[in-house]
Coordinates of C-alpha atoms and ligand atoms in Angstrom, one line a residue:
M1271 CA 126.5 102.5 53.1
D1272 CA 128.9 99.7 53.9
E1273 CA 132.3 99.2 52.3
N1274 CA 130.8 97.2 49.4
G1275 CA 128.6 100.1 48.5
K1276 CA 125.5 98.2 49.8
K1277 CA 122.8 100.2 51.5
M1278 CA 122.3 99.6 55.2
D1279 CA 119.3 97.5 56.4
V1280 CA 118.0 100.2 58.6
M1281 CA 115.0 98.4 59.9
S1282 CA 117.2 95.8 61.5
L1283 CA 118.9 98.4 63.6
L1284 CA 118.1 98.9 67.3
P1285 CA 117.6 102.4 68.6
S1286 CA 121.1 102.5 70.2
E1287 CA 122.6 101.7 66.8
L1288 CA 120.4 104.3 65.1
E1289 CA 121.8 106.8 67.6
E1290 CA 125.3 106.0 66.5
L1291 CA 124.2 106.4 62.8
C1292 CA 122.7 109.8 63.6
R1293 CA 125.8 111.0 65.4
E1294 CA 128.0 109.8 62.4
M1295 CA 125.7 111.8 60.1
G1296 CA 126.0 114.9 62.3
Q1297 CA 122.5 114.7 63.7
P1298 CA 121.4 114.8 67.4
S1299 CA 120.8 111.4 68.9
Y1300 CA 117.1 112.1 69.6
R1301 CA 116.5 111.7 65.9
A1302 CA 117.1 107.9 66.4
K1303 CA 113.9 107.5 68.3
Q1304 CA 111.9 109.5 65.7
I1305 CA 113.3 107.3 62.9
F1306 CA 112.7 104.1 64.8
T1307 CA 109.1 105.0 65.5
F1308 CA 108.5 106.0 61.9
L1309 CA 110.0 102.8 60.6
S1310 CA 107.8 100.7 62.9
R1311 CA 104.8 102.3 61.3
G1312 CA 106.0 101.6 57.8
V1313 CA 106.7 105.3 57.0
P1314 CA 109.3 105.6 54.2
I1315 CA 112.3 107.7 55.0
E1316 CA 111.3 110.4 52.5
E1317 CA 108.0 110.9 54.4
M1318 CA 109.5 111.3 57.9
T1319 CA 108.3 114.8 58.1
T1320 CA 109.8 115.7 61.4
L1321 CA 113.3 115.2 60.1
P1322 CA 115.1 117.9 58.2
K1323 CA 114.7 117.4 54.5
D1324 CA 118.5 117.2 53.7
F1325 CA 118.9 114.6 56.4
R1326 CA 116.1 112.6 55.0
R1327 CA 117.7 112.6 51.6
S1328 CA 121.1 111.6 52.9
L1329 CA 119.6 108.9 55.1
A1330 CA 117.7 107.5 52.1
N1331 CA 120.9 107.4 50.2
V1332 CA 122.6 105.1 52.6
C1333 CA 119.6 103.1 54.0
E1334 CA 117.2 100.5 52.7
D1335 CA 113.8 100.8 54.3
R1336 CA 111.8 98.3 52.2
L1337 CA 108.7 96.3 53.4
P1338 CA 107.5 92.9 52.2
R1339 CA 105.0 93.4 49.4
V1340 CA 101.5 91.8 49.6
E1341 CA 101.6 89.5 46.6
E1342 CA 98.4 87.5 47.4
K1343 CA 95.9 87.6 50.2
Q1344 CA 93.2 85.1 51.2
V1345 CA 90.5 86.3 53.6
S1346 CA 88.4 83.8 55.5
A1347 CA 84.6 84.4 55.2
L1348 CA 84.1 82.5 58.4
D1349 CA 86.3 84.3 61.0
G1350 CA 88.3 87.0 59.2
T1351 CA 91.6 85.1 59.3
V1352 CA 93.9 86.5 56.5
K1353 CA 96.6 84.5 54.9
Y1354 CA 99.3 86.6 53.2
L1355 CA 101.8 85.7 50.5
F1356 CA 104.6 88.3 50.8
R1357 CA 107.2 89.0 48.1
L1358 CA 110.6 90.0 49.4
F1359 CA 113.1 92.4 47.7
D1360 CA 114.9 89.5 46.0
G1361 CA 111.8 87.9 44.6
E1362 CA 111.5 85.2 47.3
Y1363 CA 108.1 84.5 48.9
I1364 CA 107.1 83.9 52.5
E1365 CA 103.7 83.5 54.3
S1366 CA 102.1 85.1 57.3
V1367 CA 98.7 84.5 58.8
F1368 CA 96.6 87.1 60.7
M1369 CA 94.2 85.7 63.2
R1370 CA 91.6 87.5 65.4
Y1371 CA 91.2 86.3 68.9
E1372 CA 89.2 87.7 71.8
H1373 CA 92.4 88.7 73.5
G1374 CA 93.7 90.5 70.4
N1375 CA 95.1 90.1 66.9
T1376 CA 97.9 87.6 66.4
L1377 CA 100.2 87.2 63.5
C1378 CA 101.9 84.0 62.6
I1379 CA 105.2 84.9 60.9
S1380 CA 107.9 83.1 58.9
S1381 CA 111.5 83.1 60.0
E1382 CA 113.3 81.7 56.9
V1383 CA 112.7 81.3 53.2
G1384 CA 112.0 77.6 53.1
C1385 CA 113.2 75.3 55.9
P1386 CA 116.2 72.9 56.2
M1387 CA 114.6 70.6 58.8
G1388 CA 112.9 68.1 56.6
C1389 CA 109.8 67.1 58.7
A1390 CA 107.9 64.5 56.8
F1391 CA 104.5 66.1 57.1
C1392 CA 105.4 69.7 56.4
A1393 CA 105.0 71.6 53.1
S1394 CA 107.5 74.4 54.1
T1395 CA 110.5 72.2 53.9
L1396 CA 109.8 70.5 50.6
G1397 CA 112.3 72.6 48.6
G1398 CA 114.8 73.0 51.5
K1399 CA 116.0 76.3 52.9
V1400 CA 116.7 79.1 50.5
R1401 CA 118.0 81.7 53.0
P1402 CA 117.4 83.1 56.5
L1403 CA 115.1 86.1 56.9
L1404 CA 116.6 89.4 58.1
P1405 CA 115.3 90.8 61.3
S1406 CA 113.8 93.6 59.2
E1407 CA 111.9 91.0 57.2
M1408 CA 110.4 89.4 60.2
L1409 CA 109.4 92.8 61.6
G1410 CA 108.3 93.8 58.1
Q1411 CA 105.6 91.0 58.0
I1412 CA 104.0 92.6 61.0
I1413 CA 104.2 96.2 59.8
A1414 CA 103.0 95.4 56.3
T1415 CA 100.0 93.5 57.8
E1416 CA 99.1 96.3 60.2
R1417 CA 99.2 98.7 57.3
D1418 CA 97.2 96.5 55.1
I1419 CA 94.5 95.7 57.6
G1420 CA 94.5 98.9 59.5
E1421 CA 94.5 97.1 62.9
R1422 CA 97.2 96.6 65.5
V1423 CA 98.9 93.2 65.9
S1424 CA 99.3 92.5 69.6
G1425 CA 100.7 89.0 69.6
V1426 CA 103.2 87.1 67.4
V1427 CA 103.7 83.4 66.9
M1428 CA 106.8 82.2 65.1
M1429 CA 105.2 79.2 63.5
G1430 CA 105.3 80.1 59.9
I1431 CA 107.8 78.9 57.3
G1432 CA 111.3 78.1 58.7
E1433 CA 113.0 77.0 61.9
P1434 CA 113.6 80.1 64.1
L1435 CA 116.4 78.5 66.0
D1436 CA 118.2 77.8 62.7
N1437 CA 118.3 81.6 62.3
Y1438 CA 119.2 82.3 65.9
D1439 CA 120.9 85.7 65.9
N1440 CA 118.4 87.3 63.5
V1441 CA 115.5 86.0 65.5
I1442 CA 116.9 87.4 68.8
R1443 CA 117.5 90.8 67.2
F1444 CA 113.9 90.7 65.8
L1445 CA 112.5 89.9 69.3
K1446 CA 114.3 93.0 70.7
L1447 CA 113.1 95.1 67.8
V1448 CA 109.5 94.1 68.0
N1449 CA 109.4 94.5 71.8
H1450 CA 111.0 97.9 72.0
K1451 CA 108.7 100.5 73.5
D1452 CA 109.4 103.1 70.8
G1453 CA 108.5 100.7 68.1
L1454 CA 105.7 98.1 68.0
G1455 CA 106.0 97.5 71.7
I1456 CA 104.7 93.9 71.6
G1457 CA 105.2 92.3 75.0
Y1458 CA 107.4 89.2 75.2
R1459 CA 104.6 87.4 77.0
H1460 CA 102.6 87.8 73.8
I1461 CA 105.2 86.2 71.6
S1462 CA 105.7 82.4 71.0
L1463 CA 108.6 80.8 69.4
S1464 CA 108.2 77.3 68.0
T1465 CA 111.0 74.9 67.4
C1466 CA 111.3 71.3 66.0
G1467 CA 113.9 70.7 68.7
V1468 CA 117.2 72.5 68.0
V1469 CA 118.7 71.8 71.4
P1470 CA 121.7 74.2 71.3
G1471 CA 119.3 77.0 70.4
I1472 CA 117.0 76.1 73.3
K1473 CA 120.0 76.3 75.7
R1474 CA 121.1 79.6 74.4
L1475 CA 117.5 81.0 74.5
A1476 CA 117.3 80.0 78.2
E1477 CA 120.1 82.5 78.9
E1478 CA 118.6 85.5 77.0
E1479 CA 116.1 86.4 79.7
L1480 CA 113.3 87.1 77.2
P1481 CA 110.0 86.0 78.8
I1482 CA 108.6 84.6 75.5
T1483 CA 106.7 81.3 75.3
L1484 CA 108.7 78.4 73.9
S1485 CA 106.8 75.8 72.0
I1486 CA 108.3 72.4 71.2
S1487 CA 107.0 70.4 68.2
L1488 CA 107.1 66.9 69.6
H1489 CA 104.7 64.9 67.5
A1490 CA 105.9 61.4 68.6
V1491 CA 106.8 59.6 71.8
T1492 CA 109.5 57.2 70.7
D1493 CA 112.8 58.0 69.1
E1494 CA 112.1 55.5 66.3
K1495 CA 108.9 57.2 65.3
R1496 CA 110.1 60.7 65.9
S1497 CA 113.3 60.2 63.8
A1498 CA 111.2 58.9 60.9
L1499 CA 108.9 62.0 61.1
M1500 CA 111.5 64.6 62.1
P1501 CA 115.1 64.1 61.0
V1502 CA 116.2 66.6 63.7
N1503 CA 115.6 63.8 66.2
R1504 CA 118.6 61.9 64.9
K1505 CA 120.8 64.7 66.1
W1506 CA 119.0 65.6 69.3
N1507 CA 116.8 62.7 70.5
I1508 CA 113.7 62.9 72.8
D1509 CA 115.8 62.4 76.0
T1510 CA 118.2 65.3 75.0
L1511 CA 115.3 67.5 74.0
L1512 CA 113.1 67.0 77.1
T1513 CA 116.1 67.3 79.4
A1514 CA 116.8 70.7 77.7
C1515 CA 113.1 71.6 78.2
A1516 CA 113.2 70.9 81.9
D1517 CA 116.4 73.0 82.2
Y1518 CA 114.8 75.8 80.3
Y1519 CA 111.9 75.8 82.7
R1520 CA 114.2 75.8 85.7
K1521 CA 116.1 78.8 84.3
T1522 CA 113.2 80.9 83.1
S1523 CA 110.1 79.7 85.0
R1524 CA 108.3 80.0 81.7
R1525 CA 105.8 77.2 81.0
I1526 CA 106.6 75.3 77.8
S1527 CA 104.0 74.3 75.3
F1528 CA 104.3 71.0 73.5
E1529 CA 102.8 70.8 70.0
Y1530 CA 101.5 67.4 68.9
T1531 CA 100.2 67.1 65.3
L1532 CA 97.9 64.1 65.0
L1533 CA 98.6 61.9 62.0
A1534 CA 95.7 59.4 61.6
G1535 CA 96.9 55.9 62.3
E1536 CA 100.5 57.0 62.9
N1537 CA 100.6 58.7 66.3
D1538 CA 97.1 59.3 67.4
G1539 CA 96.2 56.2 69.3
E1540 CA 95.2 56.1 72.9
D1541 CA 98.3 54.2 73.8
E1542 CA 100.3 57.1 72.4
A1543 CA 98.3 59.6 74.4
R1544 CA 99.1 57.6 77.6
A1545 CA 102.8 57.3 76.6
L1546 CA 102.9 61.1 75.9
A1547 CA 101.4 61.9 79.3
S1548 CA 103.9 59.7 81.2
L1549 CA 106.9 60.9 79.1
L1550 CA 106.1 64.6 79.8
K1551 CA 105.4 64.0 83.5
R1552 CA 108.6 62.1 83.9
Y1553 CA 110.9 64.8 82.4
M1554 CA 108.9 67.8 83.5
R1555 CA 108.2 66.6 87.0
G1556 CA 106.4 69.2 89.1
M1557 CA 106.5 71.7 86.2
P1558 CA 103.5 73.1 84.4
I1559 CA 103.0 71.3 81.1
H1560 CA 100.7 72.2 78.3
V1561 CA 100.0 70.2 75.1
N1562 CA 98.4 71.7 72.0
L1563 CA 96.8 69.2 69.7
I1564 CA 96.2 69.8 66.0
R1565 CA 95.0 67.4 63.4
V1566 CA 97.4 67.4 60.4
N1567 CA 96.7 69.6 57.5
E1568 CA 96.9 67.4 54.5
V1569 CA 99.7 68.3 52.1
K1570 CA 99.4 67.0 48.6
E1571 CA 103.0 65.7 48.4
R1572 CA 102.7 63.9 51.7
A1573 CA 100.7 60.8 52.5
F1574 CA 99.5 61.7 56.0
V1575 CA 95.8 61.7 56.7
R1576 CA 93.7 64.0 58.9
G1577 CA 91.7 62.0 61.4
D1578 CA 88.2 62.9 62.5
A1579 CA 87.2 65.2 65.4
E1580 CA 86.5 62.2 67.6
S1581 CA 90.1 61.0 67.4
V1582 CA 91.5 64.3 68.7
R1583 CA 88.8 64.6 71.4
R1584 CA 89.7 61.1 72.6
F1585 CA 93.4 61.9 72.6
A1586 CA 92.8 65.0 74.6
E1587 CA 90.7 63.1 77.1
V1588 CA 93.3 60.5 77.8
L1589 CA 95.9 63.3 78.4
S1590 CA 93.7 65.1 80.8
S1591 CA 92.7 61.9 82.6
H1592 CA 96.5 61.5 83.2
G1593 CA 96.7 65.0 84.6
V1594 CA 98.2 66.7 81.5
N1595 CA 96.6 69.9 80.2
A1596 CA 95.7 69.7 76.6
T1597 CA 94.0 72.2 74.2
V1598 CA 92.6 71.2 70.8
R1599 CA 93.8 74.0 68.6
R1600 CA 90.8 75.9 67.2
R1601 CA 91.0 75.9 63.5
L1602 CA 90.8 79.4 62.2
G1603 CA 90.3 80.2 58.5
S1604 CA 89.3 76.6 57.7
D1605 CA 87.9 77.8 54.4
I1606 CA 91.3 79.2 53.3
D1607 CA 93.3 76.6 55.0
G1608 CA 96.0 74.8 53.3
A1609 CA 99.0 73.9 55.2
C1610 CA 101.6 76.5 55.8
G1611 CA 104.1 76.8 52.9
Q1612 CA 101.6 75.9 50.2
L1613 CA 101.0 79.4 48.9
R1614 CA 104.7 79.9 48.6
R1615 CA 105.2 76.6 46.7
R1616 CA 102.5 77.6 44.3
A1617 CA 104.0 81.0 43.7
K1618 CA 107.4 79.5 43.1
G1619 CA 105.9 77.1 40.6
G1620 CA 106.8 74.1 42.8
E1621 CA 103.2 72.9 42.8
R1622 CA 101.5 71.9 39.6
Ligands
SAH2370 N1 110.1 75.0 62.6 C1 109.3 75.3 63.7 C2 108.1 76.3 63.5 C3 107.3 76.1 62.2 S1 106.1 74.9 62.0 C4 108.7 74.1 64.4 O1 108.9 73.0 63.8 O2 108.2 74.1 65.4 C5 104.8 75.2 63.1 C6 104.1 74.0 63.6 O3 103.3 73.4 62.6 C7 105.0 72.9 64.1 O4 104.6 72.3 65.2 C8 105.0 71.9 62.9 O5 105.4 70.6 63.3 C9 103.5 72.0 62.5 N2 103.2 71.5 61.2 C10 104.0 71.5 60.1 N3 103.3 70.9 59.0 C11 102.1 70.6 59.5 C12 100.9 70.0 58.9 N4 100.9 69.7 57.6 N5 99.8 69.9 59.6 C13 99.8 70.3 60.9 N6 100.9 70.8 61.5 C14 102.0 71.0 60.8

């Protein structure tokens, strides 16, 4: 319990911090590992049977160990993709998407309730940012999903609602929690973090020595167009962003992925593909580059149109003919699709 009488967010604590808590409560420090492992499996404190009963009771009195609650769930009949709407302790909603790949199960998680970044094509940002997610709430999306589905999640992508680098400290703590061997033990190499281009965050991340994959949402090749689509570009323009990306690679030797959402008639022409290839080759000279192409998911409140399959195939071809690796993102769960953020909007009554 803290000085305000509020319970501690125990699932946001690292094992070393749990050790300290155990010591303060007169328990041996090896209890910390037991607690941490139980928490990562979603076991409530009262049911941590290897702990003495009295200790469980006093721990439950000072600690909060809640998980996000499954409010709604859509299961794809095509490929088993599952989209979750989770309800948090304060009545807010977030979304996560469970995807099955040959190399394992991946969960796409949210990092904030809403988003402050204002991208013109995105549903998650329509009502602005409500609050950051706690480390325990990012972790909780994975634990609640594993419990619900009964399968292990082996990879995480931070591409749900929110801008991870706008919630920097909580995200870094989450990454350490999710990677810890006594907990979920998800390897950093199986974790991707996507940003719209918060440059100071990219610079800090480069110093953390976490070998995760960084994805950059680029979506346009000129500042004029990118600023119109992504207000963040007015603060950190393409030159600043790509310079930071090159520095990130020099520091970490981790290949960066560039996300490019195709908006029909806006940014999906062959000229743009050529300009994208030369822009990336110029800034990332001699470095491995990868581009992920995705056709926009149409959002009711937004005017952008999804092009046909041919348009994305052509775009990819131009990139590869200029020596830039591109993957057209496979569309999982197309029968339950709806752009990210739409379930939450409906639940909040924002969509009518
Ligand atoms: N804030 C982070 C992560 C969340 S968005 C970021 O911007 O990277 C995850 C990805 O989905 C981003 O590349 C984002 O630009 C893209 N995206 C958002 N709305 C979309 C839509 N309607 N259709 C296709 N992609 C979209």
